[in-house]
Amino acid sequence: MAMSLKPLALGVVASVLFGCASFAAQAEITLLKQDPQAGDPLSRLNFQVGGSIRPQFNSETTSVDKGSFKRNGFDSASRFRFSANYYLFDDISWISYYELGVNIPAIFAWKDHYAKGATDTVRRQLYTGFKSKTYGQLTFGQQNSVYYDVVGVKTDIWDDDMLAQAPNNGISGDYDGSYHARKQLKYKKSLGDTDLYAAYLFSDNDYLPGNGLRYQRKGGGSAGVDYHFTPDLTWGLAYNYTQATMKDPATHGSADYHQDITGTALSWKPGNWTAAVGGGWYHNFLTTGIKKSDDYFADNAYGTEYFLGYTFPIGHYNVKTLKPYFMGDRLKYVSGRNYQRHDNGVGLSAQLDYGFRADYEHVFTTVTGSSYGMNLIRLWYDF
């Protein structure tokens, strides 16, 4: 797949870089604008493209990472988006969305700037369905999980984040249903100040974690609610369960797991302030670090994340805003493994003209058995 997508990815990257010289990039680019006209089927289509190019540099305060691809500079989840909205009748539209993750250094084979074995491209999302103000939105495919939409997204707002979130700590967020869930049927309906979510996870193919074992999702489901107290204050609550089997082909052994994650998060954006806090309880979800099918997932663990920042308007020297912030997280196993980590840090984000942005963060981390600091720089170009 990586080899077959490489020419496509190269073409996409080249087209975007060329387009950067032509567009003032700050929003999605509309290639076809919807304006329904009788007898003109194409006039019913709205088609947009967008994306983000994200080079990043991580440097630990020790010399442990000296010469690593992260210290040398790497791609931090660059992606390209394609969305379509086709008006059918009344207030019902057919919608489709595709998001392609691109590892630019891997595409161009820039040595020491990507992880060994890293793929050139990855499918982040691909789904289709129907949208209606009256009946809600129903979509199928690989898409954000209900848990991420309701809980995770609220604290996924700085660079070195999601370290204590379920979507970043399971066996794979695409397969276990916690992040970009594959083969997911998802429904969303807004009722006044409340957004209701529900999803069904179909069985999936085996996932190979690279240790000789095989993980297979048998099924699952999730539910969530977002309540908007005010336009600036939102509280979310979500639950996700997954029925899975861990198989060991070498011994022909297997074990069934009922995986549960429950989480809640609060987002508050009064004026120039941004505050968010969230947490979750994870049952049979985080790994024990043991390569045995019947002891692969830890019984219980929890994670919390928090953020506080203030945006200063600048409007000079191509700098739109400056946002200093404080952030942190905590991940702790209650049973099944002796492990915990605690991160605290400060950051500064500069939003520049033409869709450019630069972030700096210093994070101090304490994990079981060690502690270290890290300096992080991420550059952005959003279009």
CSV table of C-alpha atoms in Angstrom, one decimal:
chain,number,residue,atom,x,y,z
A,1,MET,CA,0.0,0.0,0.0
A,2,ALA,CA,2.8,2.4,0.9
A,3,MET,CA,4.5,1.9,-2.4
A,4,SER,CA,1.3,2.3,-4.4
A,5,LEU,CA,0.4,5.5,-2.6
A,6,LYS,CA,3.8,7.0,-2.9
A,7,PRO,CA,3.3,8.6,-6.4
A,8,LEU,CA,-0.1,9.9,-5.2
A,9,ALA,CA,1.5,11.4,-2.1
A,10,LEU,CA,4.3,13.0,-4.0
A,11,GLY,CA,1.8,14.6,-6.3
A,12,VAL,CA,-0.3,15.8,-3.4
A,13,VAL,CA,2.7,17.3,-1.7
A,14,ALA,CA,3.9,19.0,-4.8
A,15,SER,CA,0.5,20.4,-5.6
A,16,VAL,CA,0.1,21.8,-2.1
A,17,LEU,CA,3.5,23.4,-2.0
A,18,PHE,CA,2.7,25.0,-5.4
A,19,GLY,CA,-0.6,26.1,-4.0
A,20,CYS,CA,1.1,27.8,-1.0
A,21,ALA,CA,2.4,30.4,-3.4
A,22,SER,CA,-1.1,31.2,-4.7
A,23,PHE,CA,-3.4,31.1,-1.7
A,24,ALA,CA,-3.5,33.1,1.5
A,25,ALA,CA,-3.9,29.9,3.6
A,26,GLN,CA,-6.1,30.2,6.6
A,27,ALA,CA,-9.1,28.1,5.8
A,28,GLU,CA,-10.3,25.2,3.6
A,29,ILE,CA,-10.0,25.9,-0.1
A,30,THR,CA,-13.3,25.6,-1.9
A,31,LEU,CA,-12.9,24.2,-5.4
A,32,LEU,CA,-16.6,23.7,-6.1
A,33,LYS,CA,-19.2,25.8,-4.4
A,34,GLN,CA,-22.7,24.5,-3.9
A,35,ASP,CA,-25.4,26.5,-5.6
A,36,PRO,CA,-28.2,24.2,-6.6
A,37,GLN,CA,-29.7,24.9,-10.0
A,38,ALA,CA,-32.4,23.0,-11.8
A,39,GLY,CA,-31.0,20.7,-14.4
A,40,ASP,CA,-27.4,21.1,-13.2
A,41,PRO,CA,-26.4,18.1,-11.0
A,42,LEU,CA,-22.8,19.5,-10.4
A,43,SER,CA,-24.2,22.7,-8.9
A,44,ARG,CA,-25.4,20.6,-5.9
A,45,LEU,CA,-21.8,19.7,-5.0
A,46,ASN,CA,-19.5,21.5,-2.5
A,47,PHE,CA,-15.9,20.3,-2.6
A,48,GLN,CA,-13.1,21.5,-0.4
A,49,VAL,CA,-9.5,20.7,0.3
A,50,GLY,CA,-7.2,21.6,3.2
A,51,GLY,CA,-4.4,20.4,5.3
A,52,SER,CA,-1.5,21.0,7.5
A,53,ILE,CA,2.3,20.6,7.1
A,54,ARG,CA,4.0,20.1,10.5
A,55,PRO,CA,7.8,19.8,10.9
A,56,GLN,CA,8.8,19.3,14.5
A,57,PHE,CA,12.0,19.1,16.6
A,58,ASN,CA,12.2,17.3,20.0
A,59,SER,CA,15.3,17.6,22.2
A,60,GLU,CA,15.6,15.9,25.6
A,61,THR,CA,17.7,17.7,28.2
A,62,THR,CA,19.9,14.6,28.5
A,63,SER,CA,22.0,13.2,25.6
A,64,VAL,CA,19.9,10.0,25.4
A,65,ASP,CA,18.2,11.1,22.2
A,66,LYS,CA,21.4,12.4,20.5
A,67,GLY,CA,21.3,11.6,16.8
A,68,SER,CA,17.7,10.5,16.9
A,69,PHE,CA,15.3,11.4,14.1
A,70,LYS,CA,13.2,13.4,16.5
A,71,ARG,CA,16.2,15.6,17.5
A,72,ASN,CA,17.1,15.9,13.9
A,73,GLY,CA,13.6,17.0,12.9
A,74,PHE,CA,10.7,14.9,11.8
A,75,ASP,CA,7.2,15.1,10.4
A,76,SER,CA,4.6,15.5,13.2
A,77,ALA,CA,1.4,14.3,11.6
A,78,SER,CA,1.2,16.4,8.4
A,79,ARG,CA,-2.1,15.7,6.7
A,80,PHE,CA,-4.3,16.6,3.7
A,81,ARG,CA,-8.1,16.7,3.8
A,82,PHE,CA,-10.8,16.3,1.1
A,83,SER,CA,-14.4,16.8,1.8
A,84,ALA,CA,-17.6,16.7,-0.3
A,85,ASN,CA,-21.2,17.7,0.4
A,86,TYR,CA,-23.8,16.9,-2.2
A,87,TYR,CA,-27.3,18.3,-1.7
A,88,LEU,CA,-30.0,15.7,-2.3
A,89,PHE,CA,-33.4,17.2,-1.2
A,90,ASP,CA,-35.0,19.1,1.6
A,91,ASP,CA,-32.2,19.5,4.2
A,92,ILE,CA,-30.6,16.2,3.4
A,93,SER,CA,-27.1,16.0,2.0
A,94,TRP,CA,-24.7,13.2,1.1
A,95,ILE,CA,-21.3,13.8,2.7
A,96,SER,CA,-17.8,12.2,2.3
A,97,TYR,CA,-14.5,12.9,3.9
A,98,TYR,CA,-10.9,11.7,3.3
A,99,GLU,CA,-7.9,12.6,5.4
A,100,LEU,CA,-4.5,11.3,4.3
A,101,GLY,CA,-1.5,11.4,6.7
A,102,VAL,CA,1.8,12.1,5.0
A,103,ASN,CA,5.3,11.5,6.3
A,104,ILE,CA,7.2,14.0,4.1
A,105,PRO,CA,10.7,13.0,5.2
A,106,ALA,CA,9.9,9.3,4.5
A,107,ILE,CA,8.5,10.1,1.1
A,108,PHE,CA,11.7,11.8,0.0
A,109,ALA,CA,13.9,9.4,1.9
A,110,TRP,CA,15.5,12.0,4.1
A,111,LYS,CA,17.8,9.8,6.2
A,112,ASP,CA,17.7,10.2,10.0
A,113,HIS,CA,14.5,12.2,9.9
A,114,TYR,CA,11.9,9.4,10.3
A,115,ALA,CA,11.5,6.2,12.3
A,116,LYS,CA,12.9,3.0,10.9
A,117,GLY,CA,10.1,1.2,9.0
A,118,ALA,CA,7.8,4.2,9.0
A,119,THR,CA,5.3,4.3,6.1
A,120,ASP,CA,5.1,7.2,3.6
A,121,THR,CA,1.4,7.6,4.0
A,122,VAL,CA,-1.4,6.5,6.3
A,123,ARG,CA,-5.2,6.7,6.0
A,124,ARG,CA,-6.3,8.8,9.0
A,125,GLN,CA,-10.0,9.0,8.1
A,126,LEU,CA,-12.3,7.9,5.2
A,127,TYR,CA,-16.1,7.9,5.7
A,128,THR,CA,-19.3,8.7,4.0
A,129,GLY,CA,-22.9,9.2,5.0
A,130,PHE,CA,-25.9,11.5,5.3
A,131,LYS,CA,-26.4,14.8,7.1
A,132,SER,CA,-29.6,16.6,8.0
A,133,LYS,CA,-30.5,19.4,10.5
A,134,THR,CA,-33.8,17.6,11.1
A,135,TYR,CA,-32.7,13.9,11.4
A,136,GLY,CA,-29.0,14.3,12.4
A,137,GLN,CA,-25.8,12.9,10.8
A,138,LEU,CA,-25.2,9.2,10.1
A,139,THR,CA,-21.8,8.1,8.7
A,140,PHE,CA,-19.8,4.9,8.2
A,141,GLY,CA,-16.1,4.2,7.8
A,142,GLN,CA,-12.9,5.2,9.5
A,143,GLN,CA,-13.6,8.3,11.5
A,144,ASN,CA,-13.1,10.0,14.9
A,145,SER,CA,-14.5,7.9,17.7
A,146,VAL,CA,-17.3,9.2,19.9
A,147,TYR,CA,-14.9,9.2,22.8
A,148,TYR,CA,-12.5,11.5,21.0
A,149,ASP,CA,-15.2,13.8,19.7
A,150,VAL,CA,-16.7,14.3,23.2
A,151,VAL,CA,-13.7,13.9,25.5
A,152,GLY,CA,-10.3,13.7,23.8
A,153,VAL,CA,-10.6,16.7,21.5
A,154,LYS,CA,-11.1,19.1,24.4
A,155,THR,CA,-7.5,18.6,25.7
A,156,ASP,CA,-5.9,17.8,22.4
A,157,ILE,CA,-4.9,21.4,22.0
A,158,TRP,CA,-1.1,21.5,22.6
A,159,ASP,CA,1.8,19.8,20.9
A,160,ASP,CA,3.0,17.2,23.4
A,161,ASP,CA,-0.5,16.2,24.4
A,162,MET,CA,-2.6,13.0,24.5
A,163,LEU,CA,0.0,11.3,26.6
A,164,ALA,CA,-2.6,10.3,29.3
A,165,GLN,CA,-5.5,9.9,26.9
A,166,ALA,CA,-7.1,6.6,26.0
A,167,PRO,CA,-6.8,7.2,22.2
A,168,ASN,CA,-3.0,7.4,22.6
A,169,ASN,CA,-2.4,4.5,25.0
A,170,GLY,CA,-4.3,1.5,23.8
A,171,ILE,CA,-3.0,-1.2,21.5
A,172,SER,CA,-4.0,1.0,18.5
A,173,GLY,CA,-6.6,3.8,18.4
A,174,ASP,CA,-7.7,2.8,14.8
A,175,TYR,CA,-8.5,-0.8,15.9
A,176,ASP,CA,-9.6,-0.6,19.5
A,177,GLY,CA,-12.2,2.1,18.7
A,178,SER,CA,-10.8,4.9,20.8
A,179,TYR,CA,-9.4,7.3,18.2
A,180,HIS,CA,-9.8,7.0,14.3
A,181,ALA,CA,-12.0,4.0,14.7
A,182,ARG,CA,-12.2,1.7,11.6
A,183,LYS,CA,-15.5,0.2,10.4
A,184,GLN,CA,-17.6,2.5,12.6
A,185,LEU,CA,-21.2,3.4,12.1
A,186,LYS,CA,-21.7,6.8,14.0
A,187,TYR,CA,-24.7,8.9,14.6
A,188,LYS,CA,-24.9,12.5,15.9
A,189,LYS,CA,-28.0,14.6,16.7
A,190,SER,CA,-28.2,18.1,18.2
A,191,LEU,CA,-31.1,18.8,20.5
A,192,GLY,CA,-31.0,22.4,21.7
A,193,ASP,CA,-27.9,22.8,23.9
A,194,THR,CA,-27.1,19.0,23.8
A,195,ASP,CA,-25.3,17.0,21.2
A,196,LEU,CA,-26.0,13.3,21.4
A,197,TYR,CA,-23.6,10.6,19.9
A,198,ALA,CA,-23.8,6.9,19.4
A,199,ALA,CA,-21.7,4.4,17.5
A,200,TYR,CA,-21.5,0.8,16.6
A,201,LEU,CA,-18.1,-0.9,16.0
A,202,PHE,CA,-18.1,-3.8,13.5
A,203,SER,CA,-15.6,-6.6,13.7
A,204,ASP,CA,-12.3,-5.9,12.1
A,205,ASN,CA,-9.3,-7.6,10.7
A,206,ASP,CA,-6.4,-8.7,12.8
A,207,TYR,CA,-3.9,-6.0,14.0
A,208,LEU,CA,-0.3,-7.1,14.4
A,209,PRO,CA,1.5,-5.1,17.2
A,210,GLY,CA,4.8,-6.5,16.0
A,211,ASN,CA,5.5,-8.9,18.9
A,212,GLY,CA,4.2,-12.1,17.3
A,213,LEU,CA,0.7,-11.7,18.7
A,214,ARG,CA,-2.6,-10.8,16.9
A,215,TYR,CA,-5.3,-8.5,18.2
A,216,GLN,CA,-8.8,-8.7,16.7
A,217,ARG,CA,-11.8,-6.5,17.5
A,218,LYS,CA,-15.0,-8.6,17.5
A,219,GLY,CA,-17.3,-5.7,18.0
A,220,GLY,CA,-18.2,-2.8,20.2
A,221,GLY,CA,-20.1,0.4,20.7
A,222,SER,CA,-20.0,3.8,22.3
A,223,ALA,CA,-22.2,6.7,23.5
A,224,GLY,CA,-21.5,10.3,24.4
A,225,VAL,CA,-23.1,13.6,25.2
A,226,ASP,CA,-21.9,17.1,24.9
A,227,TYR,CA,-23.7,19.8,26.8
A,228,HIS,CA,-23.2,23.5,26.0
A,229,PHE,CA,-23.9,25.5,29.2
A,230,THR,CA,-22.9,28.6,27.2
A,231,PRO,CA,-21.3,29.1,23.7
A,232,ASP,CA,-17.9,29.2,25.6
A,233,LEU,CA,-18.5,26.4,28.2
A,234,THR,CA,-19.0,22.8,27.1
A,235,TRP,CA,-19.0,19.6,29.2
A,236,GLY,CA,-18.7,16.1,27.6
A,237,LEU,CA,-19.1,12.5,28.9
A,238,ALA,CA,-18.5,9.4,26.8
A,239,TYR,CA,-18.3,5.6,27.2
A,240,ASN,CA,-16.8,3.1,24.8
A,241,TYR,CA,-16.6,-0.7,25.0
A,242,THR,CA,-14.8,-3.2,22.7
A,243,GLN,CA,-15.0,-7.0,22.6
A,244,ALA,CA,-11.6,-8.2,21.5
A,245,THR,CA,-9.5,-11.4,21.3
A,246,MET,CA,-5.7,-11.5,21.7
A,247,LYS,CA,-4.2,-14.5,19.9
A,248,ASP,CA,-0.8,-16.1,20.1
A,249,PRO,CA,-0.2,-18.2,16.9
A,250,ALA,CA,3.0,-19.7,18.3
A,251,THR,CA,1.2,-21.4,21.2
A,252,HIS,CA,-2.3,-21.5,19.6
A,253,GLY,CA,-3.5,-19.7,22.7
A,254,SER,CA,-6.0,-16.9,22.9
A,255,ALA,CA,-7.8,-14.7,25.5
A,256,ASP,CA,-11.0,-12.7,25.2
A,257,TYR,CA,-11.2,-9.1,26.6
A,258,HIS,CA,-14.0,-6.8,27.4
A,259,GLN,CA,-12.4,-3.4,27.1
A,260,ASP,CA,-14.0,-0.3,28.6
A,261,ILE,CA,-13.1,3.4,28.6
A,262,THR,CA,-15.1,6.1,30.4
A,263,GLY,CA,-14.2,9.7,30.3
A,264,THR,CA,-15.3,13.3,30.9
A,265,ALA,CA,-13.9,16.6,29.9
A,266,LEU,CA,-14.7,20.3,30.3
A,267,SER,CA,-13.7,23.1,27.9
A,268,TRP,CA,-14.1,26.8,28.7
A,269,LYS,CA,-13.1,29.7,26.4
A,270,PRO,CA,-14.2,33.0,28.0
A,271,GLY,CA,-12.7,35.9,26.0
A,272,ASN,CA,-9.0,35.4,25.4
A,273,TRP,CA,-8.7,32.6,27.9
A,274,THR,CA,-8.7,28.9,27.1
A,275,ALA,CA,-9.1,26.3,29.9
A,276,ALA,CA,-9.6,22.6,29.6
A,277,VAL,CA,-9.5,19.6,31.9
A,278,GLY,CA,-10.4,16.0,31.2
A,279,GLY,CA,-9.9,12.5,32.5
A,280,GLY,CA,-10.7,8.8,31.9
A,281,TRP,CA,-10.9,5.4,33.5
A,282,TYR,CA,-9.5,2.5,31.4
A,283,HIS,CA,-10.4,-1.1,32.1
A,284,ASN,CA,-8.6,-3.9,30.2
A,285,PHE,CA,-7.4,-1.2,27.8
A,286,LEU,CA,-3.8,-0.2,28.6
A,287,THR,CA,-1.1,-2.8,28.0
A,288,THR,CA,0.9,-4.6,30.7
A,289,GLY,CA,4.1,-4.8,28.7
A,290,ILE,CA,3.9,-8.6,28.9
A,291,LYS,CA,3.9,-10.5,25.6
A,292,LYS,CA,1.3,-13.0,26.6
A,293,SER,CA,-2.2,-13.3,25.1
A,294,ASP,CA,-3.8,-14.0,28.5
A,295,ASP,CA,-2.0,-11.1,30.3
A,296,TYR,CA,-1.7,-8.5,27.7
A,297,PHE,CA,-4.0,-5.8,29.0
A,298,ALA,CA,-3.9,-4.2,32.5
A,299,ASP,CA,-7.0,-4.4,34.7
A,300,ASN,CA,-7.5,-0.7,35.6
A,301,ALA,CA,-5.7,2.6,35.0
A,302,TYR,CA,-6.7,6.3,34.7
A,303,GLY,CA,-5.4,9.4,33.0
A,304,THR,CA,-6.0,13.1,33.4
A,305,GLU,CA,-5.0,16.2,31.3
A,306,TYR,CA,-5.2,19.9,31.9
A,307,PHE,CA,-4.5,23.2,30.0
A,308,LEU,CA,-4.7,26.9,30.7
A,309,GLY,CA,-3.7,29.6,28.2
A,310,TYR,CA,-4.3,33.3,27.4
A,311,THR,CA,-4.2,34.7,23.8
A,312,PHE,CA,-2.7,38.2,23.4
A,313,PRO,CA,-3.6,40.0,20.2
A,314,ILE,CA,-0.6,41.5,18.5
A,315,GLY,CA,-1.3,42.5,14.9
A,316,HIS,CA,2.3,43.7,14.1
A,317,TYR,CA,5.3,42.3,12.3
A,318,ASN,CA,3.2,39.5,10.7
A,319,VAL,CA,2.3,38.2,14.2
A,320,LYS,CA,-1.4,37.9,14.8
A,321,THR,CA,-1.4,36.5,18.3
A,322,LEU,CA,0.8,35.2,21.1
A,323,LYS,CA,-0.5,32.5,23.5
A,324,PRO,CA,1.5,31.5,26.6
A,325,TYR,CA,0.1,28.4,28.3
A,326,PHE,CA,0.6,25.9,31.1
A,327,MET,CA,-0.3,22.2,30.5
A,328,GLY,CA,0.1,18.8,32.0
A,329,ASP,CA,-1.1,15.2,32.4
A,330,ARG,CA,-1.0,12.2,34.6
A,331,LEU,CA,-1.2,8.5,33.7
A,332,LYS,CA,-1.3,5.8,36.4
A,333,TYR,CA,-1.9,2.1,36.5
A,334,VAL,CA,-4.1,1.1,39.4
A,335,SER,CA,-3.6,-2.7,38.8
A,336,GLY,CA,-1.9,-4.9,36.3
A,337,ARG,CA,1.4,-3.0,36.1
A,338,ASN,CA,3.7,-0.8,38.2
A,339,TYR,CA,3.9,2.3,36.0
A,340,GLN,CA,3.0,5.9,36.1
A,341,ARG,CA,4.0,9.1,34.3
A,342,HIS,CA,3.5,12.8,35.1
A,343,ASP,CA,4.1,15.7,32.7
A,344,ASN,CA,4.1,19.4,33.4
A,345,GLY,CA,5.1,22.1,31.0
A,346,VAL,CA,4.8,25.6,29.7
A,347,GLY,CA,4.5,26.7,26.1
A,348,LEU,CA,4.2,29.7,23.7
A,349,SER,CA,2.3,29.6,20.5
A,350,ALA,CA,2.7,32.4,17.9
A,351,GLN,CA,0.0,32.6,15.2
A,352,LEU,CA,1.5,34.3,12.1
A,353,ASP,CA,0.0,35.7,8.9
A,354,TYR,CA,-0.8,33.5,5.9
A,355,GLY,CA,-1.6,30.4,7.9
A,356,PHE,CA,1.8,30.0,9.5
A,357,ARG,CA,2.3,29.2,13.2
A,358,ALA,CA,5.3,28.4,15.5
A,359,ASP,CA,5.1,26.6,18.9
A,360,TYR,CA,7.6,26.1,21.6
A,361,GLU,CA,7.2,23.9,24.7
A,362,HIS,CA,9.3,22.8,27.6
A,363,VAL,CA,8.0,19.7,29.3
A,364,PHE,CA,9.3,18.1,32.5
A,365,THR,CA,8.4,14.4,32.7
A,366,THR,CA,8.6,12.0,35.7
A,367,VAL,CA,8.0,8.3,34.9
A,368,THR,CA,8.5,5.2,37.0
A,369,GLY,CA,12.2,4.9,37.5
A,370,SER,CA,13.4,8.1,35.8
A,371,SER,CA,12.8,11.8,35.0
A,372,TYR,CA,13.9,14.1,32.2
A,373,GLY,CA,13.0,17.4,30.4
A,374,MET,CA,12.3,18.1,26.8
A,375,ASN,CA,12.3,21.1,24.5
A,376,LEU,CA,9.9,21.0,21.6
A,377,ILE,CA,9.5,23.2,18.6
A,378,ARG,CA,6.8,22.7,16.0
A,379,LEU,CA,6.2,24.7,12.9
A,380,TRP,CA,2.9,24.8,11.1
A,381,TYR,CA,1.5,25.7,7.8
A,382,ASP,CA,-2.3,25.3,7.7
A,383,PHE,CA,-4.4,25.8,4.5
